[in-house]
Every structure is written in structure tokens, then in C-alpha cells.
Amino acid sequence: MKTIKFISLIAILIISQSCSNDDDAPIIINEEEVITTLTLTLTPQGGGTDIILSSRDIDGDGPNAPVITGGTLAANTTYTGVVEALNELEDPAEDITEEVAEEDDEHQFFFEAISGVTITTNYSDQDGDGNPLGINFTLTTGAASTGTLRVTLRHLLNKFAAGVSDGDITNAGGDTDIETDYPITVQ
């Protein structure tokens, strides 16, 4: 009789353990975005013609390199910038910028002036926690120079890591959705 009670107790424990696993919330997998086209529109704050920087990779992960168009910026000028990210593998093209804005606590654009170009950037928008997002930004040029503006979109990063809120990607972690180098001339 003790053996039957012991076996019944073990069966109840096994059943209760297996039932508790069913109550766990499903794991939501948030995959990296497919971005074929990344466009930056720079509008001079004092008036003038917009500068469009674009990267377009219509075959996605295919063998063809993206077509990148840089720009010539005026020296000592501040531009208002807007980023647009598209997935043109879909028909019609999917606006990934909307998804980035909806998941603003999981994304951030980073802007790096490399190779000697004299530009600085500042964020103009924030997520719900007050951390930068980067869909909207300002870009200020210095003296005449040439170089590269690197734009990176990170996903599932640590926005509270040292320097990340200042636009330093070093400690951000996370996954890179897209990274593009735009050739820039400041004159």
C-alpha cells in the first residue's frame, strides 16, 4: 500500500511539473530587419537644396554590392537630417523606419565621421526612456574636408551602456541591422 501511495505521489509531481511548463509565456523572437535601402535626407537649416545620401542593395544578401551615393556638403553649415530605411524585396516596399520607431527602445542609429571629414551629429529624437533613437538628427559641418559618414542601425543594444546615449557605438552591443559608409565632401 505504501508503494502505491509513493507511485501516486511521484505521478502527481510529474504531472504538476509538466503542466507548469505549459503556463510559461511563449518566447517572442524579434528577428533582424531586412533593409535594402537606407536614405539620409539632409536639409540645410538656412535654406537651400536637400542633400540625399543613399545606399541601395536590391538583391539583399545576394552577390551584388550596394549602390552608394554620397554627397557634397557646404562648410560650416547645419543640416536637419532624416533617415528612411526600406525593404525593397517586398512589393510594395516595406517601410522599416516605422518598425524602428515602434520598437524605439530596441533600436538606435549611430553616426560616425571617419577618415578625416569634419562633421558632427546630434540626436533630435528619443525613445520612451529618453534615450536617443536617430531617425531625426542634426549634422553640422566644419572646414573643407573629405571622408566618410558611417551610419549604423543597432538592434537589441544596451542603450544604458557607457557612451551609447552620446552616440558612441563602442559599448552598445546588440546586432547590426545595417551599416553603410557614405563618401562625403565638405567644401
Short mmCIF file of N, CA, C and O in Angstrom, two decimals, residues 57-113:
data_model
loop_
_atom_site.label_atom_id
_atom_site.label_comp_id
_atom_site.label_asym_id
_atom_site.label_seq_id
_atom_site.Cartn_x
_atom_site.Cartn_y
_atom_site.Cartn_z
N ASP A 57 20.64 48.21 -52.04
CA ASP A 57 21.12 46.85 -52.30
C ASP A 57 19.90 45.99 -52.64
O ASP A 57 19.36 45.28 -51.79
N ILE A 58 19.49 46.06 -53.88
CA ILE A 58 18.23 45.46 -54.30
C ILE A 58 18.22 43.94 -54.20
O ILE A 58 17.16 43.33 -54.05
N ASP A 59 19.39 43.28 -54.26
CA ASP A 59 19.38 41.82 -54.14
C ASP A 59 19.62 41.36 -52.69
O ASP A 59 19.88 40.17 -52.45
N GLY A 60 19.50 42.28 -51.74
CA GLY A 60 19.63 41.91 -50.32
C GLY A 60 20.98 41.27 -50.03
O GLY A 60 22.01 41.89 -50.22
N ASP A 61 20.98 40.01 -49.59
CA ASP A 61 22.23 39.30 -49.30
C ASP A 61 22.83 38.68 -50.55
O ASP A 61 23.77 37.88 -50.45
N GLY A 62 22.33 39.04 -51.71
CA GLY A 62 22.84 38.48 -52.97
C GLY A 62 24.25 38.94 -53.28
O GLY A 62 24.87 39.67 -52.50
N PRO A 63 24.77 38.53 -54.45
CA PRO A 63 26.19 38.79 -54.77
C PRO A 63 26.51 40.23 -55.15
O PRO A 63 27.67 40.62 -55.12
N ASN A 64 25.51 41.02 -55.51
CA ASN A 64 25.79 42.38 -55.98
C ASN A 64 26.01 43.33 -54.81
O ASN A 64 25.27 43.30 -53.82
N ALA A 65 27.02 44.18 -54.95
CA ALA A 65 27.31 45.18 -53.93
C ALA A 65 26.26 46.27 -53.95
O ALA A 65 25.65 46.53 -55.00
N PRO A 66 26.01 46.92 -52.82
CA PRO A 66 25.05 48.02 -52.82
C PRO A 66 25.57 49.21 -53.64
O PRO A 66 26.77 49.40 -53.78
N VAL A 67 24.63 49.97 -54.18
CA VAL A 67 24.98 51.21 -54.88
C VAL A 67 24.87 52.32 -53.85
O VAL A 67 23.80 52.56 -53.28
N ILE A 68 25.99 52.98 -53.58
CA ILE A 68 26.05 54.01 -52.54
C ILE A 68 26.30 55.36 -53.19
O ILE A 68 27.21 55.51 -54.00
N THR A 69 25.48 56.33 -52.81
CA THR A 69 25.63 57.69 -53.31
C THR A 69 25.92 58.61 -52.13
O THR A 69 25.13 58.69 -51.19
N GLY A 70 27.08 59.25 -52.18
CA GLY A 70 27.46 60.18 -51.13
C GLY A 70 26.99 61.58 -51.48
O GLY A 70 26.07 61.75 -52.30
N GLY A 71 27.63 62.58 -50.86
CA GLY A 71 27.20 63.93 -51.15
C GLY A 71 28.26 64.97 -50.85
O GLY A 71 29.26 64.69 -50.19
N THR A 72 28.01 66.17 -51.38
CA THR A 72 28.86 67.32 -51.12
C THR A 72 28.09 68.28 -50.24
O THR A 72 26.97 68.71 -50.58
N LEU A 73 28.67 68.61 -49.08
CA LEU A 73 28.02 69.48 -48.10
C LEU A 73 28.76 70.81 -48.03
O LEU A 73 29.97 70.87 -48.26
N ALA A 74 28.04 71.85 -47.68
CA ALA A 74 28.65 73.17 -47.51
C ALA A 74 29.38 73.24 -46.18
O ALA A 74 28.92 72.69 -45.17
N ALA A 75 30.53 73.89 -46.17
CA ALA A 75 31.31 74.04 -44.95
C ALA A 75 30.57 74.93 -43.94
O ALA A 75 29.78 75.81 -44.33
N ASN A 76 30.79 74.65 -42.66
CA ASN A 76 30.24 75.45 -41.56
C ASN A 76 28.72 75.65 -41.67
O ASN A 76 28.21 76.75 -41.52
N THR A 77 28.04 74.56 -41.92
CA THR A 77 26.59 74.58 -42.12
C THR A 77 25.94 73.49 -41.27
O THR A 77 26.50 72.41 -41.10
N THR A 78 24.74 73.77 -40.76
CA THR A 78 23.98 72.77 -40.01
C THR A 78 22.81 72.28 -40.86
O THR A 78 22.10 73.08 -41.47
N TYR A 79 22.68 70.97 -40.91
CA TYR A 79 21.61 70.33 -41.68
C TYR A 79 20.68 69.60 -40.72
O TYR A 79 21.11 69.01 -39.72
N THR A 80 19.40 69.60 -41.05
CA THR A 80 18.42 68.75 -40.37
C THR A 80 18.36 67.44 -41.14
O THR A 80 18.15 67.43 -42.36
N GLY A 81 18.56 66.31 -40.43
CA GLY A 81 18.63 65.02 -41.10
C GLY A 81 17.47 64.11 -40.73
O GLY A 81 16.98 64.13 -39.61
N VAL A 82 17.06 63.31 -41.71
CA VAL A 82 16.01 62.30 -41.52
C VAL A 82 16.47 61.02 -42.20
O VAL A 82 16.96 61.05 -43.33
N VAL A 83 16.32 59.90 -41.49
CA VAL A 83 16.69 58.59 -42.03
C VAL A 83 15.44 57.86 -42.48
O VAL A 83 14.42 57.86 -41.80
N GLU A 84 15.54 57.20 -43.65
CA GLU A 84 14.48 56.31 -44.11
C GLU A 84 15.10 54.97 -44.46
O GLU A 84 16.08 54.90 -45.22
N ALA A 85 14.54 53.90 -43.90
CA ALA A 85 15.01 52.53 -44.17
C ALA A 85 13.88 51.76 -44.83
O ALA A 85 12.75 51.75 -44.33
N LEU A 86 14.18 51.11 -45.95
CA LEU A 86 13.17 50.35 -46.69
C LEU A 86 13.64 48.92 -46.94
O LEU A 86 14.84 48.67 -47.07
N ASN A 87 12.68 48.02 -47.05
CA ASN A 87 12.93 46.68 -47.55
C ASN A 87 12.26 46.61 -48.92
O ASN A 87 11.05 46.40 -49.02
N GLU A 88 13.06 46.76 -49.97
CA GLU A 88 12.51 46.75 -51.33
C GLU A 88 12.43 45.34 -51.92
O GLU A 88 12.11 45.19 -53.09
N LEU A 89 12.73 44.32 -51.10
CA LEU A 89 12.48 42.95 -51.55
C LEU A 89 10.99 42.65 -51.50
O LEU A 89 10.52 41.70 -52.11
N GLU A 90 10.24 43.45 -50.71
CA GLU A 90 8.78 43.33 -50.64
C GLU A 90 8.16 44.22 -51.71
O GLU A 90 8.75 45.22 -52.12
N ASP A 91 6.96 43.85 -52.17
CA ASP A 91 6.23 44.65 -53.15
C ASP A 91 4.81 44.89 -52.65
O ASP A 91 4.03 43.94 -52.60
N PRO A 92 4.45 46.11 -52.25
CA PRO A 92 5.27 47.33 -52.28
C PRO A 92 6.35 47.31 -51.20
O PRO A 92 6.28 46.50 -50.27
N ALA A 93 7.32 48.19 -51.33
CA ALA A 93 8.42 48.25 -50.39
C ALA A 93 7.91 48.46 -48.96
O ALA A 93 6.97 49.22 -48.74
N GLU A 94 8.53 47.75 -48.02
CA GLU A 94 8.16 47.86 -46.61
C GLU A 94 8.97 48.98 -45.96
O GLU A 94 10.19 49.01 -46.10
N ASP A 95 8.29 49.88 -45.27
CA ASP A 95 8.97 50.99 -44.59
C ASP A 95 9.46 50.50 -43.22
O ASP A 95 8.69 50.42 -42.26
N ILE A 96 10.73 50.18 -43.14
CA ILE A 96 11.32 49.66 -41.90
C ILE A 96 11.46 50.77 -40.86
O ILE A 96 11.50 50.53 -39.67
N THR A 97 11.50 52.03 -41.32
CA THR A 97 11.61 53.15 -40.39
C THR A 97 10.44 53.15 -39.40
O THR A 97 10.63 53.44 -38.22
N GLU A 98 9.25 52.79 -39.88
CA GLU A 98 8.08 52.73 -38.99
C GLU A 98 8.28 51.68 -37.89
O GLU A 98 7.95 51.92 -36.73
N GLU A 99 8.83 50.54 -38.26
CA GLU A 99 9.08 49.48 -37.28
C GLU A 99 10.14 49.91 -36.27
O GLU A 99 10.02 49.65 -35.08
N VAL A 100 11.17 50.60 -36.75
CA VAL A 100 12.21 51.11 -35.85
C VAL A 100 11.60 52.09 -34.86
O VAL A 100 11.89 52.05 -33.66
N ALA A 101 10.71 52.96 -35.34
CA ALA A 101 10.06 53.93 -34.46
C ALA A 101 9.15 53.24 -33.44
O ALA A 101 9.10 53.63 -32.27
N GLU A 102 8.42 52.20 -33.89
CA GLU A 102 7.54 51.47 -32.98
C GLU A 102 8.33 50.71 -31.91
O GLU A 102 7.89 50.59 -30.79
N GLU A 103 9.50 50.20 -32.28
CA GLU A 103 10.36 49.46 -31.35
C GLU A 103 11.55 50.33 -30.97
O GLU A 103 12.69 49.89 -30.96
N ASP A 104 11.27 51.58 -30.63
CA ASP A 104 12.34 52.56 -30.41
C ASP A 104 13.27 52.20 -29.25
O ASP A 104 14.43 52.59 -29.24
N ASP A 105 12.77 51.45 -28.25
CA ASP A 105 13.64 51.07 -27.14
C ASP A 105 14.63 49.97 -27.51
O ASP A 105 15.56 49.69 -26.78
N GLU A 106 14.46 49.36 -28.70
CA GLU A 106 15.33 48.27 -29.15
C GLU A 106 16.27 48.69 -30.28
O GLU A 106 17.05 47.87 -30.76
N HIS A 107 16.16 49.92 -30.75
CA HIS A 107 16.95 50.37 -31.90
C HIS A 107 17.65 51.70 -31.62
O HIS A 107 17.17 52.50 -30.83
N GLN A 108 18.73 51.93 -32.33
CA GLN A 108 19.39 53.24 -32.32
C GLN A 108 20.30 53.33 -33.54
O GLN A 108 21.04 52.40 -33.86
N PHE A 109 20.22 54.47 -34.24
CA PHE A 109 21.16 54.77 -35.31
C PHE A 109 22.39 55.42 -34.71
O PHE A 109 22.29 56.20 -33.75
N PHE A 110 23.55 55.10 -35.27
CA PHE A 110 24.81 55.72 -34.87
C PHE A 110 25.42 56.39 -36.10
O PHE A 110 25.34 55.85 -37.21
N PHE A 111 26.03 57.55 -35.91
CA PHE A 111 26.64 58.33 -36.98
C PHE A 111 28.10 58.56 -36.61
O PHE A 111 28.37 59.15 -35.56
N GLU A 112 29.01 58.11 -37.46
CA GLU A 112 30.44 58.26 -37.19
C GLU A 112 31.11 58.98 -38.35
O GLU A 112 31.00 58.52 -39.50
N ALA A 113 31.81 60.06 -38.06
CA ALA A 113 32.62 60.74 -39.05
C ALA A 113 33.99 60.10 -39.03
O ALA A 113 34.67 60.11 -38.00
#
